[in-house]
Coordinates of C-alpha atoms in Angstrom, one line a residue:
M192 CA 3.6 50.0 71.7
Q193 CA 6.8 48.2 70.9
E194 CA 8.2 47.7 67.4
D195 CA 7.7 44.0 67.6
D196 CA 3.9 44.5 67.8
I197 CA 3.7 46.3 64.5
V198 CA 2.5 44.1 61.7
V199 CA 2.8 45.3 58.1
E200 CA 0.5 43.7 55.5
E201 CA 2.0 42.8 52.2
D202 CA 0.7 44.4 49.1
E203 CA 0.7 41.8 46.4
A204 CA 0.1 44.4 43.6
L205 CA 2.9 46.6 44.8
K206 CA 5.2 43.6 45.2
N207 CA 4.5 42.5 41.6
F208 CA 5.1 46.0 40.3
L209 CA 8.5 46.5 41.9
P210 CA 11.6 44.8 40.4
G211 CA 12.8 41.7 42.2
G212 CA 16.4 42.6 41.8
F213 CA 18.9 44.8 40.0
G214 CA 21.6 44.0 37.5
K215 CA 21.6 41.3 34.8
Q216 CA 18.9 38.7 35.4
E217 CA 19.4 35.1 34.3
K218 CA 16.5 33.4 32.6
E219 CA 15.7 30.0 33.9
A220 CA 13.3 27.5 32.3
N221 CA 10.3 26.7 34.6
V222 CA 10.0 23.0 33.7
A223 CA 6.9 22.5 36.0
L224 CA 5.1 25.4 34.3
Q225 CA 5.9 24.1 30.8
F226 CA 4.7 20.7 31.8
E227 CA 1.5 22.2 33.2
R228 CA 0.8 24.2 30.0
S229 CA 1.1 21.1 27.8
K230 CA -1.7 19.4 29.8
R231 CA -4.7 18.6 27.7
Q232 CA -8.1 20.1 28.7
N233 CA -10.6 17.7 30.3
Q234 CA -13.1 17.1 27.6
G235 CA -15.5 15.6 30.1
T236 CA -16.1 18.9 31.9
S237 CA -19.7 20.0 31.6
A238 CA -21.0 23.5 30.9
L239 CA -21.5 24.0 34.6
G240 CA -17.9 24.7 35.1
D241 CA -15.4 23.1 37.5
G242 CA -15.9 20.5 40.2
R243 CA -17.1 23.0 42.8
N244 CA -20.0 24.1 40.6
L245 CA -20.9 20.4 40.1
E246 CA -21.0 19.8 43.8
E247 CA -23.2 22.9 44.3
A248 CA -25.5 21.7 41.6
G249 CA -25.8 18.3 43.2
K250 CA -26.7 19.5 46.6
G251 CA -30.4 19.9 45.6
N252 CA -30.8 16.4 44.4
G253 CA -30.7 14.8 47.8
A254 CA -30.2 11.1 48.3
S255 CA -31.0 10.3 44.7
R256 CA -27.8 12.1 43.7
V257 CA -25.8 9.9 46.1
D258 CA -27.4 6.7 44.9
D259 CA -26.6 7.6 41.2
S260 CA -23.0 8.4 42.0
D261 CA -22.6 5.1 43.8
G262 CA -24.1 3.2 40.9
D263 CA -21.7 4.9 38.4
D264 CA -18.5 4.0 40.2
D265 CA -17.9 0.9 38.2
D266 CA -18.6 2.8 34.9
D267 CA -16.1 5.5 35.9
D268 CA -13.5 2.9 36.7
D269 CA -14.0 1.3 33.3
N270 CA -13.8 4.6 31.5
S271 CA -10.6 5.6 33.4
E272 CA -8.9 2.4 32.4
E273 CA -9.8 3.0 28.7
E274 CA -8.6 6.6 28.9
D275 CA -5.3 5.6 30.5
E276 CA -4.4 3.1 27.8
Y277 CA -2.2 5.6 26.1
P278 CA -0.3 8.6 27.5
V279 CA -2.6 11.3 26.3
S280 CA -2.7 13.5 29.3
H281 CA -0.3 16.1 27.7
E282 CA 0.2 17.2 24.2
L283 CA 2.5 19.6 22.3
V284 CA 1.5 21.1 18.9
L285 CA 4.2 22.0 16.4
K286 CA 2.9 24.2 13.7
T287 CA 5.7 24.2 11.2
H288 CA 4.2 23.2 7.8
E289 CA 1.9 25.1 5.6
R290 CA 0.2 22.1 4.0
P291 CA -0.7 18.5 5.1
I292 CA 2.1 16.4 6.6
T293 CA 2.8 13.2 4.6
S294 CA 5.4 11.5 6.7
M295 CA 7.5 11.7 9.9
T296 CA 10.4 9.9 11.4
L297 CA 12.0 9.9 14.9
D298 CA 15.6 8.9 15.4
P299 CA 16.2 5.9 17.7
S300 CA 17.3 8.1 20.6
G301 CA 14.1 10.2 20.5
S302 CA 15.9 13.5 20.3
R303 CA 15.2 14.6 16.7
L304 CA 12.0 14.6 14.7
I305 CA 11.8 15.0 10.9
T306 CA 8.6 15.8 9.1
A307 CA 7.7 15.9 5.4
S308 CA 4.8 17.7 3.8
T309 CA 3.1 18.5 0.5
D310 CA 4.5 22.0 0.8
C311 CA 7.7 20.5 -0.7
T312 CA 9.8 20.9 2.5
V313 CA 11.5 18.7 5.1
K314 CA 11.5 20.1 8.6
F315 CA 14.1 19.2 11.3
H316 CA 13.0 19.5 14.9
D317 CA 15.4 19.1 17.9
F318 CA 13.6 18.5 21.2
A319 CA 16.6 19.4 23.3
S320 CA 16.8 23.0 22.0
M321 CA 13.1 23.7 22.2
T322 CA 11.7 26.3 24.6
P323 CA 8.1 27.5 25.1
T324 CA 8.9 30.4 22.7
T325 CA 10.8 28.3 20.1
L326 CA 8.4 25.4 19.4
R327 CA 9.5 25.3 15.7
A328 CA 11.9 23.5 13.4
F329 CA 15.5 24.6 13.5
K330 CA 16.0 23.9 9.8
S331 CA 13.8 23.6 6.6
V332 CA 15.1 21.8 3.5
D333 CA 13.7 21.5 0.0
P334 CA 15.4 18.3 -1.3
T335 CA 14.2 18.8 -4.9
A336 CA 15.2 22.4 -5.3
T337 CA 18.2 22.8 -7.5
K338 CA 18.5 26.6 -7.6
S339 CA 17.7 29.4 -5.2
S340 CA 15.6 31.3 -7.8
A341 CA 11.8 31.3 -7.6
S342 CA 11.5 29.5 -11.0
S343 CA 13.0 26.3 -9.7
E344 CA 10.7 23.2 -9.6
T345 CA 9.7 21.8 -6.3
H346 CA 7.8 18.6 -5.6
P347 CA 5.8 17.1 -2.6
I348 CA 7.6 14.8 -0.2
H349 CA 6.2 11.3 0.0
H350 CA 8.3 9.7 2.7
V351 CA 11.2 10.3 5.1
E352 CA 12.9 7.7 7.3
F353 CA 15.9 7.5 9.6
N354 CA 18.3 4.7 9.0
P355 CA 17.5 2.3 11.9
V356 CA 21.1 1.1 12.1
S357 CA 22.9 4.4 11.4
P358 CA 20.7 7.4 12.4
S359 CA 23.2 9.7 10.7
S360 CA 21.5 9.2 7.3
I361 CA 17.9 9.8 6.2
L362 CA 16.1 8.4 3.2
V363 CA 13.9 11.1 1.4
I364 CA 11.4 10.1 -1.2
S365 CA 10.0 13.0 -3.3
A366 CA 7.5 12.9 -6.2
I367 CA 10.4 12.5 -8.7
P368 CA 12.2 9.4 -10.1
Q369 CA 15.2 10.0 -7.9
A370 CA 15.6 9.3 -4.2
K371 CA 18.0 11.2 -1.9
I372 CA 20.0 10.5 1.2
L373 CA 20.4 13.4 3.6
S374 CA 22.4 13.7 6.8
R375 CA 20.6 14.2 10.1
D376 CA 21.3 18.0 9.7
G377 CA 19.8 18.1 6.3
E378 CA 23.0 18.1 4.1
P379 CA 22.8 16.1 0.9
L380 CA 24.9 12.9 0.9
A381 CA 23.8 10.9 -2.2
E382 CA 21.2 10.7 -4.9
S383 CA 20.0 7.9 -7.1
V384 CA 20.2 8.1 -10.9
K385 CA 17.2 8.4 -13.2
G386 CA 16.6 5.6 -15.6
D387 CA 16.1 5.8 -19.4
M388 CA 12.3 6.1 -20.0
Y389 CA 12.7 4.8 -23.6
L390 CA 13.8 1.3 -22.6
R391 CA 11.0 -1.1 -22.5
D392 CA 12.7 -3.8 -20.4
M393 CA 12.9 -2.4 -16.9
H394 CA 15.8 -4.8 -16.1
N395 CA 18.1 -2.7 -18.3
T396 CA 17.4 0.6 -16.7
K397 CA 19.7 2.1 -14.1
G398 CA 17.0 3.8 -12.1
H399 CA 13.3 4.6 -11.8
I400 CA 11.9 6.0 -15.0
S401 CA 8.9 7.6 -13.3
E402 CA 7.8 8.9 -9.9
I403 CA 8.9 7.1 -6.7
T404 CA 6.1 6.5 -4.2
T405 CA 7.9 5.2 -1.1
G406 CA 11.0 3.5 0.3
T407 CA 12.5 2.0 3.3
W408 CA 15.9 0.8 4.8
H409 CA 17.2 -2.7 5.3
P410 CA 16.5 -3.8 8.9
T411 CA 20.1 -4.8 9.7
N412 CA 22.4 -3.6 6.8
R413 CA 23.1 0.1 7.1
D414 CA 24.1 0.4 3.4
L415 CA 21.0 -1.0 1.7
C416 CA 17.6 0.6 1.0
V417 CA 14.7 -0.1 -1.3
T418 CA 12.5 2.2 -3.3
A419 CA 9.1 1.6 -4.9
G420 CA 8.0 3.4 -8.0
T421 CA 5.1 3.9 -10.4
D422 CA 7.1 2.1 -13.1
S423 CA 6.1 -1.3 -11.5
T424 CA 9.5 -1.9 -10.0
L425 CA 11.3 -2.1 -6.7
R426 CA 15.0 -1.1 -6.7
I427 CA 17.5 -2.0 -4.1
W428 CA 20.4 0.6 -3.7
D429 CA 23.8 0.3 -2.2
C430 CA 24.4 3.5 -0.3
S431 CA 28.0 2.8 0.5
V432 CA 28.9 3.8 -3.1
R433 CA 26.7 6.8 -3.6
M434 CA 23.4 4.9 -4.2
R435 CA 24.5 2.3 -6.8
Q436 CA 21.7 0.2 -8.0
K437 CA 22.2 -3.3 -6.7
D438 CA 19.1 -5.3 -7.7
I439 CA 15.8 -4.7 -9.7
I440 CA 12.5 -6.4 -8.9
V441 CA 10.0 -6.1 -11.7
H442 CA 6.4 -6.8 -10.5
K443 CA 4.3 -8.2 -13.4
S444 CA 0.7 -7.3 -12.8
R445 CA -1.9 -9.9 -13.7
A446 CA -4.8 -7.5 -13.7
A447 CA -6.8 -7.3 -16.9
G448 CA -5.9 -4.4 -19.1
S449 CA -2.8 -3.4 -17.1
A450 CA -0.3 -4.6 -19.8
G451 CA 1.7 -6.2 -17.0
R452 CA 2.5 -3.0 -15.1
T453 CA 1.1 -1.3 -12.1
R454 CA 2.1 1.3 -9.5
M455 CA 3.9 0.1 -6.4
T456 CA 2.2 1.9 -3.4
A457 CA 4.0 0.5 -0.2
V458 CA 7.0 -1.5 0.8
S459 CA 8.4 -2.9 4.0
W460 CA 11.6 -4.7 4.9
G461 CA 11.5 -6.9 8.0
S462 CA 13.8 -9.3 9.7
S463 CA 13.5 -12.4 11.8
P464 CA 15.0 -12.5 15.3
Q465 CA 15.9 -16.2 14.9
G466 CA 18.6 -15.2 12.4
N467 CA 16.8 -16.2 9.3
S468 CA 16.8 -14.2 6.1
S469 CA 14.9 -10.9 5.9
C470 CA 11.5 -10.5 4.3
L471 CA 10.5 -8.0 1.7
V472 CA 6.8 -7.2 1.2
A473 CA 5.3 -4.7 -1.3
A474 CA 1.7 -3.7 -2.2
A475 CA 0.5 -2.5 -5.6
L476 CA -2.3 -0.5 -7.1
D477 CA -3.8 -3.6 -8.7
G478 CA -4.7 -4.8 -5.2
S479 CA -1.9 -7.4 -5.0
L480 CA 0.4 -8.1 -2.1
V481 CA 3.8 -9.7 -2.9
M482 CA 6.5 -11.1 -0.7
W483 CA 10.2 -11.9 -1.6
N484 CA 13.1 -13.3 0.3
G485 CA 14.8 -10.1 1.5
E486 CA 18.3 -11.3 0.6
G487 CA 17.4 -12.6 -2.8
P488 CA 17.2 -13.9 -5.4
Y489 CA 14.4 -11.8 -6.6
N490 CA 13.5 -13.6 -9.9
R491 CA 10.3 -15.0 -8.4
P492 CA 8.3 -14.0 -5.4
T493 CA 8.0 -16.4 -2.5
A494 CA 4.3 -15.7 -2.2
E495 CA 1.7 -13.5 -3.8
I496 CA -1.9 -12.5 -3.0
R497 CA -3.6 -11.1 -6.1
D498 CA -6.7 -9.6 -4.4
A499 CA -5.4 -8.6 -1.0
H500 CA -7.2 -5.3 -1.4
Q501 CA -9.7 -3.9 -3.8
R502 CA -8.2 -3.0 -7.2
D503 CA -7.3 0.6 -8.1
T504 CA -7.3 1.6 -4.4
W505 CA -4.2 3.0 -2.8
T506 CA -2.7 0.7 -0.1
G507 CA -0.6 3.3 1.7
G508 CA 0.1 1.5 5.0
L509 CA 2.3 -1.6 5.2
D510 CA 4.4 -3.0 8.1
I511 CA 6.0 -6.2 9.3
S512 CA 6.1 -7.4 12.9
S513 CA 9.4 -7.6 14.7
D514 CA 9.4 -11.4 14.6
G515 CA 8.7 -11.4 10.8
R516 CA 5.6 -13.6 11.1
T517 CA 2.8 -11.1 10.6
V518 CA 2.2 -8.3 8.0
V519 CA -0.4 -5.6 8.5
T520 CA -1.8 -3.5 5.5
R521 CA -4.1 -0.5 5.4
G522 CA -5.9 -0.3 2.0
G523 CA -7.8 2.3 0.2
D524 CA -10.8 0.1 0.4
D525 CA -11.2 1.2 4.1
T526 CA -9.9 -2.0 5.5
I527 CA -7.0 -3.0 7.7
K528 CA -5.9 -6.6 7.3
L529 CA -3.5 -8.9 9.2
W530 CA -1.6 -11.6 7.3
D531 CA 0.5 -14.5 8.4
T532 CA 3.8 -14.8 6.4
R533 CA 3.8 -18.6 6.9
K534 CA 0.3 -19.0 5.3
F535 CA 0.3 -16.1 2.9
K536 CA -3.0 -16.6 1.3
T537 CA -5.9 -15.3 3.3
P538 CA -6.0 -12.6 6.0
V539 CA -5.9 -13.7 9.6
S540 CA -8.1 -10.7 10.5
S541 CA -9.8 -8.0 8.7
V542 CA -11.2 -4.8 10.2
S543 CA -13.2 -2.1 8.5
H544 CA -11.7 1.3 9.1
P545 CA -13.4 4.1 7.2

């Protein structure tokens, strides 16, 4: 027998046991494997197992099984269209916070994600530096901590938002009367001042006198942002000079027994692509929805809806469309409403969303 006729069978167990090479080994990321691991499990799989078990179970049903499958083709097509409406085939879970997440923001390039939570921290995630073993935030910041000692006060974070015009700065709203501006790496840049709580006229205060609930940036001006507080005011800040207060909007509540004050719960600042002035819309705890000209003056609102949502319910969601014509609100009365800014009186559509 010649040497060419000898066939040696490969032993897979032995092959896996022996080293593949000697010396320093370079670690390379298996992108295909990472992508496969992030694939969501098929929720439609039955208890019988995979598709092969389903085929074996269907062999005993005869022609009726074929007829039923033919009749369900249209239904399967409809279901597949509904399932493919959003890219939900893969998912990635980032377990970084210890308590519920209250807000998150993504920079315009999509490379950095920032999350805020009731655990009083802001987490910074960089997608480019993540690996299967490092699915975590690269930095954690407590914007309200003043000292490193354990006795320092910390407060939950209500809202974080990248500057849409200049992503190098981030607006951070905590459960205190002062808002902060952080860099994209978590370094403090500016902080608003606290107002005098003993002044009755809010127009004379230099800052919020009580807790801030939310805030947002100007859609086109990188130096302006607005904050909403529980002192019934909206305050516009000029961030080019370390958050100097530029304008004050005092919302006078008309609800009975409110003494003219209420808590501002949501605010949004939108612009019009036609080059018109921007639009500033805010919601309050008394159920009202108020709109101002985004560029001022702010002495009187351009439109106001007193009973947009049920009174004493928290309207936490508010956004303006890119064309500035529609406003959507999510109220604490379990409704989502769509409003037309040109006819700001009654909702265009209202959907129950418990």
